[in-house]
Amino acid sequence: MEGKDLILVKGENEVYLEKRRNRVNLRRTLARLFLLALVACVILCAVFLLPRVKAFWGSGGLDMILENLKISALKKPSNQGAQGNQGVQGNQGGSQNNQNNQNQTQGGQNGTLDTENEDEKIPGGAYKIEIATKEYKITNETKIELDTSAPSLVSPFEIKNKYGGEAPLVLITHRAPKECYSNGKYYTEKSDFYSDSENIAALAKELSGKLNALGIKTLYLDEEYAKGTIYGTLNEYEKSLNEVLSRYPSISYVFSLSRGIYINDSMSLEREAVSVGGEKCAQIRIISGTGGEKMSEAQGENVSFALDFASKINESSPNFVCESKIARFPLGQNISPFALDVELGTYANTYDEAKESTHRLATLIFEYLSAVGSE
């Protein structure tokens, strides 16, 4: 202690007793401060931990502790037999769980595949193909007034009597035999628009075979033209067509097959299809050629034929023909008296839909020509 803290008293004992009392008071003060700090810590801890204790208790924390104690007790083997039995049961349960997991996984995979088959997702960078059914319409791209009077058609009986029963009446051909179809769901800029199989040539062969089977004598002209320009293709096509018609003057009807492609502003495509006899068929377009501002007599007959043919077809199969188009270009139809360009659907259709249309078209051509001259 410093000198100023001393109290002057009489006697040595008094001084001694005073100094001892001060030490006792200091210890008491320190003890009180320690107790106050301890109480403060307890209070703070209680305030801090109380919500967590309540949460732990309410969430079943005590039950978890007891459950763990039970598990620990069960893990202590009473004998080897008991331990072995517990191991077998665990394996059986595990095997059963594994089997269930496998079944669930297989079921999930099958479900995913089924979903993907029903509604295949469009990959990135691809354009969607949407299914639609078009109502029939007539599109005149020329300035020519159309003559909708009935055409003067050639009867199959007339051809048979003049040229004999084996003389061909119909010619099936094409200008672009490798035109093909899409998957019906989407396409990209790298998709194949031409193919060596499942193309227009295959459908032309199919149509020829069906017509012959129905009794309509038909030839199939299978050639690939041009190697380049549209006009080059048309010139070669007309030359080849002239040669066939000169060799077989009995041919009175020419059907040139193709498939269309019509791209929307959004780059999407419409898969034009209609149900005929329970089968989904690609809708067809019938295109007639002209000179743009005038028509030859043969072209005029072709337009009348096209409109009448479409009308009769749609009477039995509504909207099977979705459009009759009168084009500004000749299309090589000024050679034969009755010639049509037939689009068997568009690129957006599937090959199967186009094939169904081919089968239906064969029946409709047979019915139409069979009725000529019978009225």
Coordinates of C-alpha atoms in Angstrom, one line a residue:
M1 CA 0.0 0.0 0.0
E2 CA 1.2 3.5 -0.6
G3 CA 1.9 5.9 2.3
K4 CA -1.2 8.0 1.8
D5 CA -3.4 5.0 2.3
L6 CA -2.2 4.4 5.9
I7 CA -4.3 5.6 8.8
L8 CA -2.3 6.9 11.8
V9 CA -3.5 5.1 14.9
K10 CA -2.0 4.5 18.3
G11 CA -0.2 1.4 19.0
E12 CA 1.5 -1.1 16.7
N13 CA -1.3 -3.5 16.9
E14 CA -3.8 -1.0 15.7
V15 CA -1.8 -0.4 12.6
Y16 CA -1.5 -4.0 12.0
L17 CA -5.2 -4.7 12.4
E18 CA -6.1 -1.9 10.0
K19 CA -3.9 -3.1 7.2
R20 CA -5.3 -6.7 7.6
R21 CA -8.9 -5.4 7.3
N22 CA -8.1 -3.6 4.1
R23 CA -6.9 -6.8 2.6
V24 CA -10.0 -8.6 3.6
N25 CA -12.2 -6.0 2.1
L26 CA -10.3 -6.2 -1.2
R27 CA -10.7 -9.9 -1.4
R28 CA -14.4 -9.6 -0.7
T29 CA -14.8 -6.9 -3.4
L30 CA -13.0 -9.1 -5.9
A31 CA -15.1 -12.1 -4.9
R32 CA -18.3 -10.1 -5.4
L33 CA -17.1 -8.8 -8.8
F34 CA -16.4 -12.4 -9.8
L35 CA -19.8 -13.6 -8.7
L36 CA -21.5 -10.7 -10.5
A37 CA -19.6 -11.5 -13.7
L38 CA -20.5 -15.2 -13.3
V39 CA -24.1 -14.4 -12.9
A40 CA -24.0 -12.1 -15.9
C41 CA -22.4 -14.9 -18.0
V42 CA -25.1 -17.3 -16.8
I43 CA -27.8 -14.9 -17.7
L44 CA -26.3 -14.1 -21.1
C45 CA -25.8 -17.8 -21.8
A46 CA -29.4 -18.6 -20.8
V47 CA -30.7 -15.8 -23.0
F48 CA -28.6 -17.0 -26.0
L49 CA -29.2 -20.8 -25.5
L50 CA -32.8 -20.9 -24.4
P51 CA -34.3 -20.6 -27.9
R52 CA -31.9 -23.3 -29.2
V53 CA -32.8 -25.6 -26.3
K54 CA -36.5 -25.2 -27.0
A55 CA -36.0 -25.9 -30.7
F56 CA -33.9 -29.0 -29.9
W57 CA -36.4 -30.3 -27.5
G58 CA -39.3 -29.5 -29.7
S59 CA -37.7 -31.3 -32.7
G60 CA -37.3 -34.5 -30.9
G61 CA -33.7 -34.0 -29.9
L62 CA -34.1 -36.0 -26.7
D63 CA -35.8 -38.8 -28.6
M64 CA -32.9 -38.9 -31.0
I65 CA -30.5 -39.2 -28.1
L66 CA -32.4 -42.1 -26.6
E67 CA -32.8 -43.7 -30.0
N68 CA -29.0 -43.5 -30.5
L69 CA -28.5 -45.0 -27.1
K70 CA -30.7 -47.9 -28.0
I71 CA -28.9 -48.5 -31.3
S72 CA -25.6 -48.4 -29.5
A73 CA -26.9 -51.0 -27.1
L74 CA -28.1 -53.2 -30.0
K75 CA -24.7 -53.1 -31.6
K76 CA -23.2 -54.8 -28.7
P77 CA -23.5 -58.5 -29.6
S78 CA -24.8 -60.7 -26.8
N79 CA -23.6 -63.8 -28.8
Q80 CA -22.4 -64.8 -32.2
G81 CA -25.7 -66.4 -33.3
A82 CA -27.6 -63.2 -32.6
Q83 CA -25.1 -61.3 -34.6
G84 CA -25.3 -63.7 -37.5
N85 CA -29.1 -63.5 -37.7
Q86 CA -29.0 -59.8 -37.7
G87 CA -26.6 -59.8 -40.6
V88 CA -28.8 -62.1 -42.7
Q89 CA -31.9 -59.9 -42.2
G90 CA -29.9 -56.9 -43.1
N91 CA -28.8 -58.5 -46.4
Q92 CA -32.3 -59.6 -47.3
G93 CA -33.6 -56.2 -46.6
G94 CA -30.8 -54.6 -48.6
S95 CA -31.5 -57.0 -51.5
Q96 CA -35.1 -56.2 -51.5
N97 CA -34.4 -52.4 -51.4
N98 CA -31.9 -52.8 -54.3
Q99 CA -34.5 -54.6 -56.3
N100 CA -37.1 -52.0 -55.6
N101 CA -34.7 -49.3 -56.5
Q102 CA -33.9 -51.1 -59.8
N103 CA -37.6 -51.4 -60.6
Q104 CA -38.2 -47.7 -59.8
T105 CA -35.2 -46.8 -62.0
Q106 CA -36.5 -48.9 -64.9
G107 CA -39.9 -47.6 -64.5
G108 CA -38.6 -44.0 -64.6
Q109 CA -36.5 -44.7 -67.7
N110 CA -39.5 -46.2 -69.5
G111 CA -41.7 -43.3 -68.5
T112 CA -39.1 -40.8 -69.8
L113 CA -38.8 -42.6 -73.1
D114 CA -42.6 -42.7 -73.4
T115 CA -42.8 -39.0 -72.7
E116 CA -40.1 -38.2 -75.2
N117 CA -41.8 -40.4 -77.8
E118 CA -45.0 -38.5 -77.4
D119 CA -43.6 -35.1 -77.3
E120 CA -40.0 -34.9 -78.4
K121 CA -38.2 -31.8 -77.3
I122 CA -36.9 -29.4 -79.9
P123 CA -33.1 -29.3 -79.7
G124 CA -31.3 -26.0 -79.6
G125 CA -30.9 -24.2 -82.9
A126 CA -33.8 -26.2 -84.5
Y127 CA -37.1 -24.9 -85.8
K128 CA -40.4 -26.3 -84.8
I129 CA -42.8 -28.1 -87.1
E130 CA -46.5 -27.7 -86.2
I131 CA -49.3 -29.9 -87.4
A132 CA -52.2 -28.2 -89.1
T133 CA -55.1 -28.9 -91.5
K134 CA -55.6 -26.4 -94.2
E135 CA -59.1 -25.6 -95.7
Y136 CA -59.3 -25.9 -99.4
K137 CA -58.7 -22.8 -101.5
I138 CA -58.1 -21.7 -105.1
T139 CA -55.0 -19.4 -105.6
N140 CA -54.8 -17.6 -108.9
E141 CA -51.3 -16.1 -109.3
T142 CA -52.1 -14.9 -112.8
K143 CA -54.2 -12.1 -114.2
I144 CA -56.2 -14.6 -116.3
E145 CA -59.9 -15.0 -115.6
L146 CA -60.5 -18.7 -114.8
D147 CA -62.9 -20.9 -116.7
T148 CA -64.6 -23.1 -114.2
S149 CA -66.6 -25.1 -116.8
A150 CA -66.3 -28.9 -116.8
P151 CA -63.4 -30.2 -118.8
S152 CA -63.9 -32.5 -121.9
L153 CA -61.9 -35.5 -120.6
V154 CA -60.7 -38.6 -122.4
S155 CA -62.5 -41.8 -121.4
P156 CA -60.4 -44.9 -120.5
F157 CA -62.9 -46.9 -122.7
E158 CA -62.1 -44.6 -125.6
I159 CA -58.4 -45.2 -125.3
K160 CA -58.9 -49.0 -124.8
N161 CA -61.0 -49.2 -128.0
K162 CA -58.5 -47.1 -130.0
Y163 CA -55.2 -48.5 -128.8
G164 CA -56.0 -51.8 -127.2
G165 CA -56.3 -53.0 -123.6
E166 CA -52.5 -52.9 -122.9
A167 CA -52.1 -49.3 -124.0
P168 CA -51.0 -46.9 -121.2
L169 CA -53.5 -44.2 -120.1
V170 CA -51.5 -42.5 -117.4
L171 CA -47.9 -41.3 -117.0
I172 CA -46.3 -40.7 -113.6
T173 CA -43.2 -38.7 -113.5
H174 CA -41.3 -36.0 -111.6
R175 CA -38.7 -33.3 -112.0
A176 CA -36.8 -33.6 -108.7
P177 CA -36.9 -37.3 -107.7
K178 CA -34.7 -37.0 -104.6
E179 CA -36.9 -34.5 -102.7
C180 CA -37.6 -36.0 -99.3
Y181 CA -39.4 -35.3 -96.0
S182 CA -38.7 -34.3 -92.4
N183 CA -39.2 -36.1 -89.1
G184 CA -42.4 -34.2 -88.7
K185 CA -41.2 -32.5 -85.5
Y186 CA -38.4 -30.1 -86.2
Y187 CA -35.7 -29.3 -88.7
T188 CA -32.4 -27.4 -88.9
E189 CA -30.4 -25.7 -91.6
K190 CA -28.3 -28.8 -91.8
S191 CA -31.3 -31.2 -92.3
D192 CA -31.4 -33.3 -95.4
F193 CA -33.9 -31.9 -97.9
Y194 CA -32.9 -34.5 -100.5
S195 CA -32.3 -38.3 -100.1
D196 CA -31.5 -41.4 -102.1
S197 CA -34.4 -43.2 -100.4
E198 CA -37.9 -42.5 -99.1
N199 CA -38.2 -39.7 -101.6
I200 CA -40.5 -38.5 -104.4
A201 CA -39.1 -41.2 -106.8
A202 CA -40.1 -43.9 -104.3
L203 CA -43.6 -42.5 -104.1
A204 CA -43.9 -42.2 -107.9
K205 CA -43.1 -45.9 -108.2
E206 CA -45.7 -46.6 -105.5
L207 CA -48.4 -44.6 -107.3
S208 CA -47.6 -46.3 -110.6
G209 CA -47.8 -49.8 -109.0
K210 CA -51.1 -49.0 -107.3
L211 CA -52.7 -47.6 -110.4
N212 CA -51.7 -50.7 -112.4
A213 CA -53.0 -52.9 -109.7
L214 CA -56.4 -51.1 -109.9
G215 CA -56.5 -51.6 -113.7
I216 CA -55.4 -48.2 -114.8
K217 CA -52.5 -48.8 -117.3
T218 CA -49.7 -46.6 -116.1
L219 CA -46.1 -45.9 -117.1
Y220 CA -43.5 -44.4 -114.8
L221 CA -40.9 -42.0 -116.3
D222 CA -37.9 -42.1 -113.9
E223 CA -35.4 -39.4 -114.8
E224 CA -33.4 -36.8 -113.1
Y225 CA -32.9 -33.6 -115.0
A226 CA -30.8 -30.6 -115.3
K227 CA -28.1 -30.6 -112.8
G228 CA -28.6 -26.9 -112.1
T229 CA -31.0 -24.3 -113.2
I230 CA -34.8 -24.4 -113.1
Y231 CA -35.1 -23.5 -116.7
G232 CA -32.5 -26.2 -117.6
T233 CA -34.6 -28.7 -115.7
L234 CA -37.8 -27.6 -117.4
N235 CA -36.2 -27.8 -120.9
E236 CA -34.9 -31.3 -120.3
Y237 CA -38.2 -32.4 -118.7
E238 CA -40.2 -31.2 -121.7
K239 CA -37.9 -32.9 -124.2
S240 CA -38.1 -36.2 -122.3
L241 CA -41.8 -35.9 -121.9
N242 CA -42.3 -35.3 -125.6
E243 CA -40.3 -38.4 -126.4
V244 CA -42.5 -40.6 -124.2
L245 CA -45.7 -39.1 -125.5
S246 CA -44.6 -39.6 -129.1
R247 CA -43.8 -43.3 -128.3
Y248 CA -47.1 -43.9 -126.4
P249 CA -49.8 -41.7 -128.0
S250 CA -52.4 -43.4 -125.8
I251 CA -51.1 -41.5 -122.7
S252 CA -53.8 -38.9 -121.9
Y253 CA -53.0 -38.0 -118.3
V254 CA -49.7 -36.9 -116.9
F255 CA -49.2 -36.5 -113.1
S256 CA -45.8 -34.9 -112.2
L257 CA -45.1 -35.5 -108.5
S258 CA -43.2 -33.3 -106.1
R259 CA -43.3 -32.1 -102.5
G260 CA -43.6 -28.5 -101.5
I261 CA -41.8 -26.4 -98.9
Y262 CA -43.3 -23.3 -97.3
I263 CA -41.4 -21.5 -94.5
N264 CA -43.1 -19.1 -92.2
D265 CA -41.5 -15.7 -91.2
S266 CA -40.6 -17.3 -87.8
M267 CA -38.7 -20.1 -89.8
S268 CA -41.3 -22.7 -88.5
L269 CA -43.0 -25.1 -90.8
E270 CA -46.6 -26.3 -90.9
R271 CA -47.2 -30.1 -91.3
E272 CA -50.3 -30.1 -93.3
A273 CA -52.2 -33.3 -92.7
V274 CA -55.7 -34.6 -92.7
S275 CA -57.3 -37.9 -91.5
V276 CA -58.7 -40.0 -94.3
G277 CA -60.2 -43.4 -93.5
G278 CA -58.6 -43.3 -90.1
E279 CA -55.1 -42.7 -91.6
K280 CA -53.2 -39.5 -91.3
C281 CA -52.4 -38.3 -94.8
A282 CA -50.3 -35.3 -96.1
Q283 CA -52.6 -32.8 -97.8
I284 CA -51.9 -32.3 -101.5
R285 CA -51.7 -29.3 -103.8
I286 CA -52.6 -29.4 -107.5
I287 CA -50.7 -26.9 -109.6
S288 CA -51.5 -25.8 -113.1
G289 CA -49.1 -23.9 -115.4
T290 CA -49.9 -20.9 -117.6
G291 CA -48.1 -18.2 -119.5
G292 CA -48.7 -15.6 -116.8
E293 CA -51.0 -13.3 -118.8
K294 CA -52.5 -15.8 -121.2
M295 CA -53.1 -19.6 -121.5
S296 CA -52.8 -21.9 -124.5
E297 CA -55.8 -24.2 -125.2
A298 CA -54.0 -27.1 -123.6
Q299 CA -53.3 -25.1 -120.5
G300 CA -56.9 -24.0 -120.3
E301 CA -58.0 -27.6 -120.4
N302 CA -55.5 -28.4 -117.7
V303 CA -56.9 -25.7 -115.4
S304 CA -60.4 -27.0 -115.9
F305 CA -59.2 -30.5 -115.2
A306 CA -57.4 -29.5 -112.1
L307 CA -60.3 -27.6 -110.6
D308 CA -62.8 -30.4 -111.4
F309 CA -60.4 -33.1 -110.1
A310 CA -59.9 -31.2 -106.8
S311 CA -63.6 -30.7 -106.4
K312 CA -64.5 -34.4 -106.9
I313 CA -61.7 -35.5 -104.6
N314 CA -62.7 -33.3 -101.8
E315 CA -66.3 -34.5 -102.1
S316 CA -65.2 -37.9 -100.9
S317 CA -62.2 -36.9 -98.8
P318 CA -62.8 -33.3 -97.5
N319 CA -59.7 -31.1 -97.6
F320 CA -57.5 -33.9 -99.0
V321 CA -56.6 -31.3 -101.6
C322 CA -55.8 -28.1 -99.6
E323 CA -55.1 -25.9 -102.6
S324 CA -55.5 -25.5 -106.3
K325 CA -52.9 -23.2 -107.6
I326 CA -52.8 -21.5 -111.0
A327 CA -49.1 -20.6 -111.5
R328 CA -47.6 -17.9 -113.7
F329 CA -45.2 -20.4 -115.3
P330 CA -45.9 -23.2 -118.0
L331 CA -44.5 -26.1 -115.9
G332 CA -44.2 -28.2 -119.1
Q333 CA -48.0 -28.7 -119.2
N334 CA -48.5 -27.3 -122.7
I335 CA -47.5 -30.6 -124.2
S336 CA -50.0 -33.1 -122.9
P337 CA -53.7 -32.2 -123.0
F338 CA -54.3 -33.2 -119.4
A339 CA -51.3 -32.7 -117.1
L340 CA -51.1 -31.7 -113.4
D341 CA -48.3 -31.0 -110.9
V342 CA -49.2 -32.7 -107.7
E343 CA -47.4 -31.8 -104.4
L344 CA -47.6 -34.8 -102.1
G345 CA -47.5 -32.8 -98.9
T346 CA -44.6 -30.6 -98.0
Y347 CA -41.2 -31.1 -96.5
A348 CA -42.8 -30.7 -93.0
N349 CA -44.7 -33.9 -93.5
T350 CA -43.3 -37.3 -92.7
Y351 CA -42.6 -39.8 -95.5
D352 CA -45.2 -42.1 -94.0
E353 CA -47.9 -39.4 -94.3
A354 CA -46.9 -38.8 -97.9
K355 CA -47.0 -42.5 -98.6
E356 CA -50.5 -42.7 -97.2
S357 CA -51.5 -39.8 -99.5
T358 CA -50.0 -41.7 -102.4
H359 CA -52.2 -44.7 -101.7
R360 CA -55.2 -42.5 -101.3
L361 CA -54.4 -40.6 -104.5
A362 CA -54.2 -43.8 -106.5
T363 CA -57.7 -44.8 -105.4
L364 CA -59.1 -41.3 -106.1
I365 CA -57.5 -41.2 -109.6
F366 CA -59.0 -44.6 -110.4
E367 CA -62.5 -43.5 -109.2
Y368 CA -62.3 -40.2 -111.1
L369 CA -61.1 -41.7 -114.4
S370 CA -63.5 -44.7 -114.1
A371 CA -66.4 -42.2 -113.9
V372 CA -65.3 -40.4 -117.1
G373 CA -67.7 -41.2 -120.0
S374 CA -70.0 -43.3 -117.7
E375 CA -72.4 -40.4 -117.1

